[in-house]
Tab-separated table of C-alpha atoms in Angstrom:
chain	number	residue	atom	x	y	z
A	1	MET	CA	130.707	67.780	117.982
A	2	LYS	CA	126.977	68.410	118.346
A	3	LEU	CA	125.780	70.360	121.383
A	4	ILE	CA	122.040	70.031	120.712
A	5	THR	CA	119.598	67.372	119.592
A	6	GLU	CA	118.546	68.545	116.158
A	7	VAL	CA	114.936	68.057	115.128
A	8	GLU	CA	114.556	66.907	111.554
A	9	ALA	CA	111.743	69.031	110.166
A	10	GLY	CA	112.159	67.604	106.683
A	11	LYS	CA	110.829	69.316	103.576
A	12	TRP	CA	107.164	69.897	102.869
A	13	HIS	CA	105.872	67.914	99.914
A	14	SER	CA	104.386	71.172	98.631
A	15	GLU	CA	105.948	74.641	98.644
A	16	LEU	CA	105.021	78.238	99.398
A	17	ASN	CA	105.714	80.811	96.690
A	18	PRO	CA	105.837	84.616	96.889
A	19	GLY	CA	102.474	86.177	97.684
A	20	ASP	CA	100.630	82.910	98.352
A	21	GLY	CA	97.465	83.204	100.429
A	22	ILE	CA	97.658	81.642	103.885
A	23	LEU	CA	94.992	81.230	106.570
A	24	LEU	CA	96.270	80.539	110.085
A	25	LEU	CA	94.033	79.301	112.894
A	26	GLY	CA	94.866	78.265	116.428
A	27	SER	CA	96.657	79.224	119.600
A	28	CYS	CA	98.575	82.442	120.228
A	29	PHE	CA	101.704	80.910	118.679
A	30	THR	CA	99.771	81.181	115.405
A	31	THR	CA	100.244	84.937	115.628
A	32	GLU	CA	104.018	84.558	116.014
A	33	ILE	CA	104.262	82.605	112.758
A	34	GLY	CA	101.552	84.565	110.981
A	35	THR	CA	103.049	88.003	111.592
A	36	ARG	CA	106.385	86.807	110.254
A	37	LEU	CA	104.694	85.360	107.154
A	38	ALA	CA	102.907	88.681	106.654
A	39	ALA	CA	106.253	90.511	106.941
A	40	ASP	CA	107.510	88.269	104.130
A	41	LYS	CA	104.591	89.524	102.039
A	42	PHE	CA	102.349	86.480	101.946
A	43	GLY	CA	98.624	87.151	101.811
A	44	VAL	CA	97.938	86.317	105.433
A	45	THR	CA	94.808	86.130	107.585
A	46	ILE	CA	95.379	85.209	111.240
A	47	ASN	CA	92.558	83.988	113.480
A	48	PRO	CA	89.772	86.190	112.079
A	49	LEU	CA	87.536	85.259	115.034
A	50	GLY	CA	90.320	85.541	117.596
A	51	THR	CA	92.719	83.097	119.205
A	52	LEU	CA	91.550	79.480	119.314
A	53	TYR	CA	93.120	76.901	121.602
A	54	ASN	CA	91.250	73.628	121.256
A	55	PRO	CA	90.940	71.545	118.058
A	56	ILE	CA	87.127	71.445	118.118
A	57	SER	CA	86.761	75.226	118.138
A	58	ILE	CA	89.325	75.387	115.326
A	59	ALA	CA	87.305	72.825	113.354
A	60	GLY	CA	84.116	74.781	114.032
A	61	THR	CA	85.705	77.950	112.688
A	62	ILE	CA	86.927	76.187	109.536
A	63	SER	CA	83.404	74.859	108.987
A	64	LEU	CA	81.889	78.309	109.521
A	65	LEU	CA	84.262	79.975	107.058
A	66	TYR	CA	83.806	77.261	104.450
A	67	ARG	CA	80.012	77.227	104.655
A	68	TYR	CA	79.793	81.011	104.490
A	69	THR	CA	80.888	80.872	100.842
A	70	THR	CA	77.838	78.761	99.892
A	71	GLU	CA	75.181	79.537	102.516
A	72	PRO	CA	75.900	82.972	104.027
A	73	ASP	CA	72.347	83.523	105.305
A	74	LYS	CA	72.390	80.276	107.273
A	75	VAL	CA	75.787	81.043	108.736
A	76	GLN	CA	74.655	84.538	109.671
A	77	GLY	CA	71.736	82.969	111.537
A	78	GLU	CA	74.157	80.728	113.439
A	79	ILE	CA	76.245	83.760	114.340
A	80	GLU	CA	73.181	85.607	115.617
A	81	SER	CA	72.222	82.622	117.769
A	82	SER	CA	75.725	82.612	119.275
A	83	LEU	CA	75.405	86.163	120.604
A	84	PHE	CA	74.972	86.836	124.311
A	85	THR	CA	75.311	89.740	126.692
A	86	GLY	CA	77.412	89.843	129.842
A	87	ASN	CA	79.709	92.194	131.719
A	88	GLY	CA	78.180	95.094	129.831
A	89	LEU	CA	79.142	93.744	126.402
A	90	TRP	CA	77.637	91.759	123.577
A	91	GLY	CA	79.822	88.862	122.487
A	92	SER	CA	79.754	85.654	120.490
A	93	TRP	CA	80.571	82.192	121.800
A	94	MET	CA	82.224	81.600	118.404
A	95	ALA	CA	84.680	84.479	118.787
A	96	SER	CA	87.022	86.191	121.193
A	97	THR	CA	86.386	89.379	123.139
A	98	LEU	CA	88.183	91.351	120.407
A	99	LEU	CA	84.916	91.342	118.431
A	100	SER	CA	82.667	92.202	121.390
A	101	ASP	CA	80.923	95.556	121.719
A	102	ARG	CA	78.436	97.373	123.926
A	103	ASN	CA	76.071	97.448	120.963
A	104	ARG	CA	74.569	94.161	119.770
A	105	GLU	CA	74.439	95.150	116.110
A	106	VAL	CA	78.050	96.303	116.134
A	107	CYS	CA	79.128	92.987	117.660
A	108	LEU	CA	77.101	91.060	115.087
A	109	SER	CA	78.629	93.109	112.289
A	110	ASN	CA	82.124	92.554	113.693
A	111	VAL	CA	81.691	88.781	113.697
A	112	ILE	CA	80.042	88.620	110.273
A	113	ASN	CA	82.758	90.782	108.722
A	114	ALA	CA	85.447	88.615	110.319
A	115	VAL	CA	83.805	85.464	108.967
A	116	ARG	CA	83.482	87.037	105.519
A	117	SER	CA	87.161	87.986	105.508
A	118	GLY	CA	88.251	84.563	106.729
A	119	ALA	CA	86.006	82.804	104.206
A	120	GLN	CA	87.563	84.731	101.335
A	121	ARG	CA	91.059	83.865	102.528
A	122	LEU	CA	90.132	80.186	102.916
A	123	LYS	CA	88.761	80.171	99.389
A	124	ASP	CA	92.026	81.417	97.844
A	125	ALA	CA	94.472	79.959	100.392
A	126	ARG	CA	97.496	78.013	99.241
A	127	ALA	CA	97.960	76.796	102.802
A	128	LEU	CA	95.837	76.369	105.903
A	129	ILE	CA	98.091	76.334	108.976
A	130	LEU	CA	96.540	74.894	112.152
A	131	THR	CA	98.117	75.153	115.599
A	132	PHE	CA	96.511	73.070	118.340
A	133	GLY	CA	97.142	74.499	121.801
A	134	SER	CA	95.151	72.535	124.375
A	135	ASN	CA	92.910	69.480	124.547
A	136	HIS	CA	90.733	71.123	127.218
A	137	VAL	CA	87.373	72.467	126.081
A	138	TYR	CA	84.811	74.567	127.931
A	139	ILE	CA	81.226	73.477	127.429
A	140	LYS	CA	78.207	75.609	128.282
A	141	GLU	CA	76.099	73.847	130.890
A	142	ASN	CA	72.767	75.053	129.518
A	143	ASP	CA	73.105	73.888	125.910
A	144	GLY	CA	76.273	71.769	125.541
A	145	ARG	CA	77.989	74.224	123.185
A	146	ILE	CA	81.809	74.104	123.099
A	147	VAL	CA	82.822	77.752	123.288
A	148	ALA	CA	85.778	79.361	121.561
A	149	ASN	CA	86.172	81.815	124.434
A	150	CYS	CA	84.629	82.070	127.910
A	151	HIS	CA	84.562	85.890	127.826
A	152	LYS	CA	85.377	86.010	131.556
A	153	MET	CA	81.879	84.789	132.375
A	154	PRO	CA	81.351	82.936	135.703
A	155	GLY	CA	82.873	79.458	135.835
A	156	LYS	CA	79.520	77.966	136.887
A	157	TYR	CA	78.314	78.537	133.316
A	158	PHE	CA	80.746	75.931	131.947
A	159	ARG	CA	82.138	72.508	132.517
A	160	ASP	CA	85.697	71.606	131.585
A	161	GLU	CA	86.328	68.435	129.602
A	162	GLU	CA	89.383	66.894	127.967
A	163	LEU	CA	89.231	65.853	124.341
A	164	SER	CA	90.383	62.371	123.453
A	165	VAL	CA	92.602	61.539	120.502
A	166	GLU	CA	89.718	59.723	118.847
A	167	LYS	CA	87.252	62.603	119.210
A	168	ILE	CA	89.657	65.061	117.598
A	169	ILE	CA	90.494	62.736	114.699
A	170	ASP	CA	86.798	61.941	114.096
A	171	ALA	CA	85.934	65.648	113.986
A	172	TYR	CA	88.483	66.302	111.251
A	173	ARG	CA	87.642	63.178	109.295
A	174	GLN	CA	84.109	64.551	109.019
A	175	LEU	CA	85.157	68.146	108.413
A	176	LEU	CA	87.933	67.977	105.829
A	177	PRO	CA	86.824	65.759	102.889
A	178	PRO	CA	84.341	68.197	101.280
A	179	ILE	CA	86.669	71.152	101.896
A	180	LEU	CA	89.695	69.448	100.373
A	181	GLU	CA	87.615	68.291	97.419
A	182	SER	CA	86.278	71.764	96.644
A	183	LEU	CA	89.625	73.507	97.277
A	184	PRO	CA	92.066	71.267	95.381
A	185	ALA	CA	94.965	73.742	95.514
A	186	MET	CA	94.929	74.103	99.288
A	187	GLN	CA	97.314	72.183	101.526
A	188	ILE	CA	97.223	71.882	105.322
A	189	ILE	CA	100.151	72.243	107.699
A	190	MET	CA	99.561	71.138	111.272
A	191	THR	CA	101.629	71.927	114.342
A	192	VAL	CA	101.329	71.877	118.129
A	193	SER	CA	101.896	75.053	120.084
A	194	PRO	CA	105.127	75.032	122.133
A	195	TYR	CA	103.466	77.167	124.831
A	196	ARG	CA	103.041	75.393	128.148
A	197	TYR	CA	99.888	75.768	130.275
A	198	LEU	CA	100.152	75.964	134.041
A	199	LYS	CA	96.434	76.129	134.798
A	200	TYR	CA	96.170	72.367	135.214
A	201	GLY	CA	99.789	71.729	136.135
A	202	LEU	CA	102.780	70.878	133.966
A	203	HIS	CA	102.090	67.141	134.037
A	204	ASP	CA	98.611	67.724	132.653
A	205	SER	CA	100.087	70.121	130.097
A	206	GLU	CA	102.419	67.391	128.842
A	207	LEU	CA	99.593	64.845	128.728
A	208	GLY	CA	97.470	67.295	126.774
A	209	LYS	CA	100.258	67.938	124.300
A	210	ALA	CA	100.614	64.175	123.834
A	211	VAL	CA	96.907	63.962	122.952
A	212	LEU	CA	97.302	66.756	120.417
A	213	LEU	CA	100.409	65.189	118.872
A	214	LEU	CA	98.698	61.822	118.493
A	215	ALA	CA	95.560	63.441	117.089
A	216	GLU	CA	97.494	65.419	114.487
A	217	ASP	CA	99.389	62.294	113.522
A	218	GLY	CA	96.084	60.488	112.999
A	219	ILE	CA	94.632	63.327	110.928
A	220	ILE	CA	97.735	63.516	108.747
A	221	LYS	CA	97.652	59.781	108.153
A	222	SER	CA	94.006	60.095	107.093
A	223	PHE	CA	94.779	62.903	104.620
A	224	GLY	CA	98.448	62.244	103.943
A	225	GLY	CA	98.556	63.741	100.485
A	226	ARG	CA	97.085	67.024	101.674
A	227	CYS	CA	98.308	67.368	105.275
A	228	ALA	CA	101.806	67.696	106.712
A	229	TYR	CA	103.318	68.203	110.156
A	230	PHE	CA	105.754	70.908	111.217
A	231	PRO	CA	107.517	70.262	114.571
A	232	SER	CA	107.224	73.616	116.394
A	233	PHE	CA	106.705	71.825	119.705
A	234	GLU	CA	109.734	69.574	119.245
A	235	ILE	CA	112.062	72.370	118.141
A	236	MET	CA	111.161	74.381	121.234
A	237	ASN	CA	111.431	71.500	123.665
A	238	ASP	CA	114.503	69.755	122.220
A	239	GLU	CA	116.647	72.271	120.388
A	240	LEU	CA	115.700	75.310	122.470
A	241	ARG	CA	115.212	73.693	125.855
A	242	SER	CA	117.277	76.326	127.694
A	243	TYR	CA	115.249	78.790	129.777
A	244	ARG	CA	117.005	81.646	128.011
A	245	PHE	CA	114.575	80.972	125.170
A	246	TYR	CA	111.577	81.521	127.460
A	247	ALA	CA	109.905	84.804	128.389
A	248	PRO	CA	109.921	85.922	132.055
A	249	ASP	CA	106.826	83.802	132.757
A	250	MET	CA	108.929	80.723	131.861
A	251	LEU	CA	106.061	79.454	129.684
A	252	HIS	CA	106.075	81.470	126.456
A	253	PRO	CA	108.906	81.385	123.916
A	254	THR	CA	110.881	84.593	123.479
A	255	ALA	CA	110.891	86.540	120.233
A	256	GLN	CA	114.294	85.001	119.502
A	257	ALA	CA	112.872	81.494	119.922
A	258	ALA	CA	109.971	82.353	117.619
A	259	ASP	CA	112.465	83.719	115.073
A	260	ILE	CA	114.411	80.452	115.177
A	261	ILE	CA	111.290	78.342	114.770
A	262	TYR	CA	110.154	80.546	111.900
A	263	SER	CA	113.544	80.187	110.235
A	264	ARG	CA	113.128	76.420	110.410
A	265	PHE	CA	109.617	76.801	108.997
A	266	CYS	CA	111.044	78.734	106.044
A	267	ASP	CA	113.458	75.879	105.346
A	268	PHE	CA	110.543	73.456	105.626
A	269	ALA	CA	107.996	75.277	103.449
A	270	PHE	CA	109.588	77.866	101.147
A	271	SER	CA	110.255	77.209	97.496
A	272	PRO	CA	113.654	78.300	96.065
A	273	ARG	CA	111.896	81.267	94.465
A	274	MET	CA	110.381	82.255	97.786
A	275	HIS	CA	113.775	82.049	99.495
A	276	GLN	CA	115.180	84.331	96.805
A	277	PHE	CA	112.363	86.853	97.217
A	278	ALA	CA	112.568	86.770	101.021
A	279	ASN	CA	116.327	87.389	100.989
A	280	GLU	CA	115.901	90.445	98.771
A	281	TRP	CA	112.786	91.781	100.445
A	282	ARG	CA	114.187	91.512	103.984
A	283	LYS	CA	117.101	93.765	102.985
A	284	VAL	CA	114.578	96.435	102.033
A	285	SER	CA	112.152	95.977	104.926
A	286	GLY	CA	114.981	95.718	107.460
A	287	THR	CA	116.477	98.995	106.279
A	288	LEU	CA	113.067	100.697	106.371
A	289	GLY	CA	112.631	99.535	109.933
A	290	HIS	CA	115.547	101.631	111.177
A	291	ARG	CA	114.942	105.184	112.379
A	292	PRO	CA	117.779	107.518	111.394
A	293	SER	CA	119.240	110.069	113.805
A	294	CYS	CA	119.428	112.578	110.966
A	295	PRO	CA	116.710	111.870	108.336
A	296	GLU	CA	117.843	114.743	106.091
A	297	ALA	CA	121.449	113.487	105.854
A	298	GLU	CA	122.626	112.914	102.279
A	299	ASP	CA	123.927	109.408	103.029
A	300	TYR	CA	120.547	108.385	104.436
A	301	LEU	CA	118.642	109.855	101.492
A	302	ARG	CA	120.913	108.011	99.050
A	303	LEU	CA	120.256	104.818	100.977
A	304	MET	CA	116.490	105.413	100.747
A	305	GLU	CA	116.745	106.072	97.018
A	306	ASN	CA	118.596	102.774	96.651
A	307	MET	CA	115.898	100.994	98.684
A	308	LYS	CA	113.233	102.545	96.479
A	309	GLN	CA	114.934	101.200	93.365
A	310	LYS	CA	115.198	97.718	94.905
A	311	ALA	CA	111.549	97.810	95.946
A	312	ARG	CA	110.512	98.818	92.447
A	313	GLN	CA	112.595	96.018	90.953
A	314	LEU	CA	110.884	93.513	93.243
A	315	LYS	CA	107.500	94.968	92.291
A	316	GLU	CA	108.314	94.451	88.619
A	317	GLU	CA	109.453	90.886	89.197
A	318	TYR	CA	106.565	90.041	91.556
A	319	PRO	CA	103.700	92.322	90.401
A	320	HIS	CA	101.058	90.443	92.412
A	321	ILE	CA	102.745	91.301	95.735
A	322	GLU	CA	101.724	94.498	97.516
A	323	ILE	CA	104.834	96.661	97.912
A	324	ASP	CA	103.234	99.963	96.942
A	325	SER	CA	102.762	101.122	100.531
A	326	GLU	CA	106.485	100.742	101.260
A	327	ILE	CA	107.412	102.607	98.076
A	328	SER	CA	105.010	105.374	99.086
A	329	ASN	CA	106.611	105.585	102.519
A	330	ILE	CA	110.059	105.906	100.937
A	331	ASP	CA	108.734	108.747	98.764
A	332	LYS	CA	107.552	110.533	101.902
A	333	ILE	CA	111.011	110.157	103.422
A	334	LEU	CA	112.663	111.518	100.296
A	335	HIS	CA	110.297	114.496	100.282
A	336	TYR	CA	110.653	115.142	104.032
A	337	GLU	CA	107.017	114.316	104.765
A	338	ILE	CA	107.730	112.343	107.954
């Protein structure tokens, strides 16, 4: 007897292996997946320019990162032209407030360094994971620029528009061909954020999600051999529809819900070798995450010595994965340096 409607996520036509590079761009749910991928020791970069909600700003960021590898001076000029000052800070319309600063040159350096880091990850990425959050965009009234973040500037500076399915698909049909051609090893996974947005009402939120779902379906059909869909939105809304899986605001998934969705993502994307590594590595990392009541106890020190041996074995089997910092931390525990 089934008590839930199970969402068939299927199996990705490609697979993630231990240590693969992954670039994640999109809404705040991107961070939920990205931090869990990082914990499983993938080479992960999450939203180098900050959280992005609408598909056009995500596309603009992909373009910026890609072009930086071939024309860094031109991209740097675009970044400089995106800078502005307001509320006592310098910021960039391409980035979130996390990269803002009271000093213009510091802000510029922050954004350039973030683009450089993201460009390097894109260049060596096995997967590009995109999470669309909203079809609403904010457009500057004075120059028509779609901004990645409004930086709490007055609402009169912007107009709010809704993206159509066609506009989103057209943007990606123009963006992706040269990138996919020059990065033949990279695959794209698309998903829609399960977060709901109350700003425009729940009905509008559902309509917006429908636009995003249709747009992603159109993009995937255009690049079927290189793009795939993972049903984060459907798992949250069908399998986890109980409010016990929502945070107190009744809009954001709980950590447990994110864990469940990530578990389904692992089944969807991990290779058998990656499953094997993850199972072994999580035993080590989970044990290291516990704080003992008596760190000098012999039983605890024996446990840490055992974890050190397992970590070293994994390092030998997967030499390209960074486990040295964890081994160093275990050494500190064994030598009472904590």
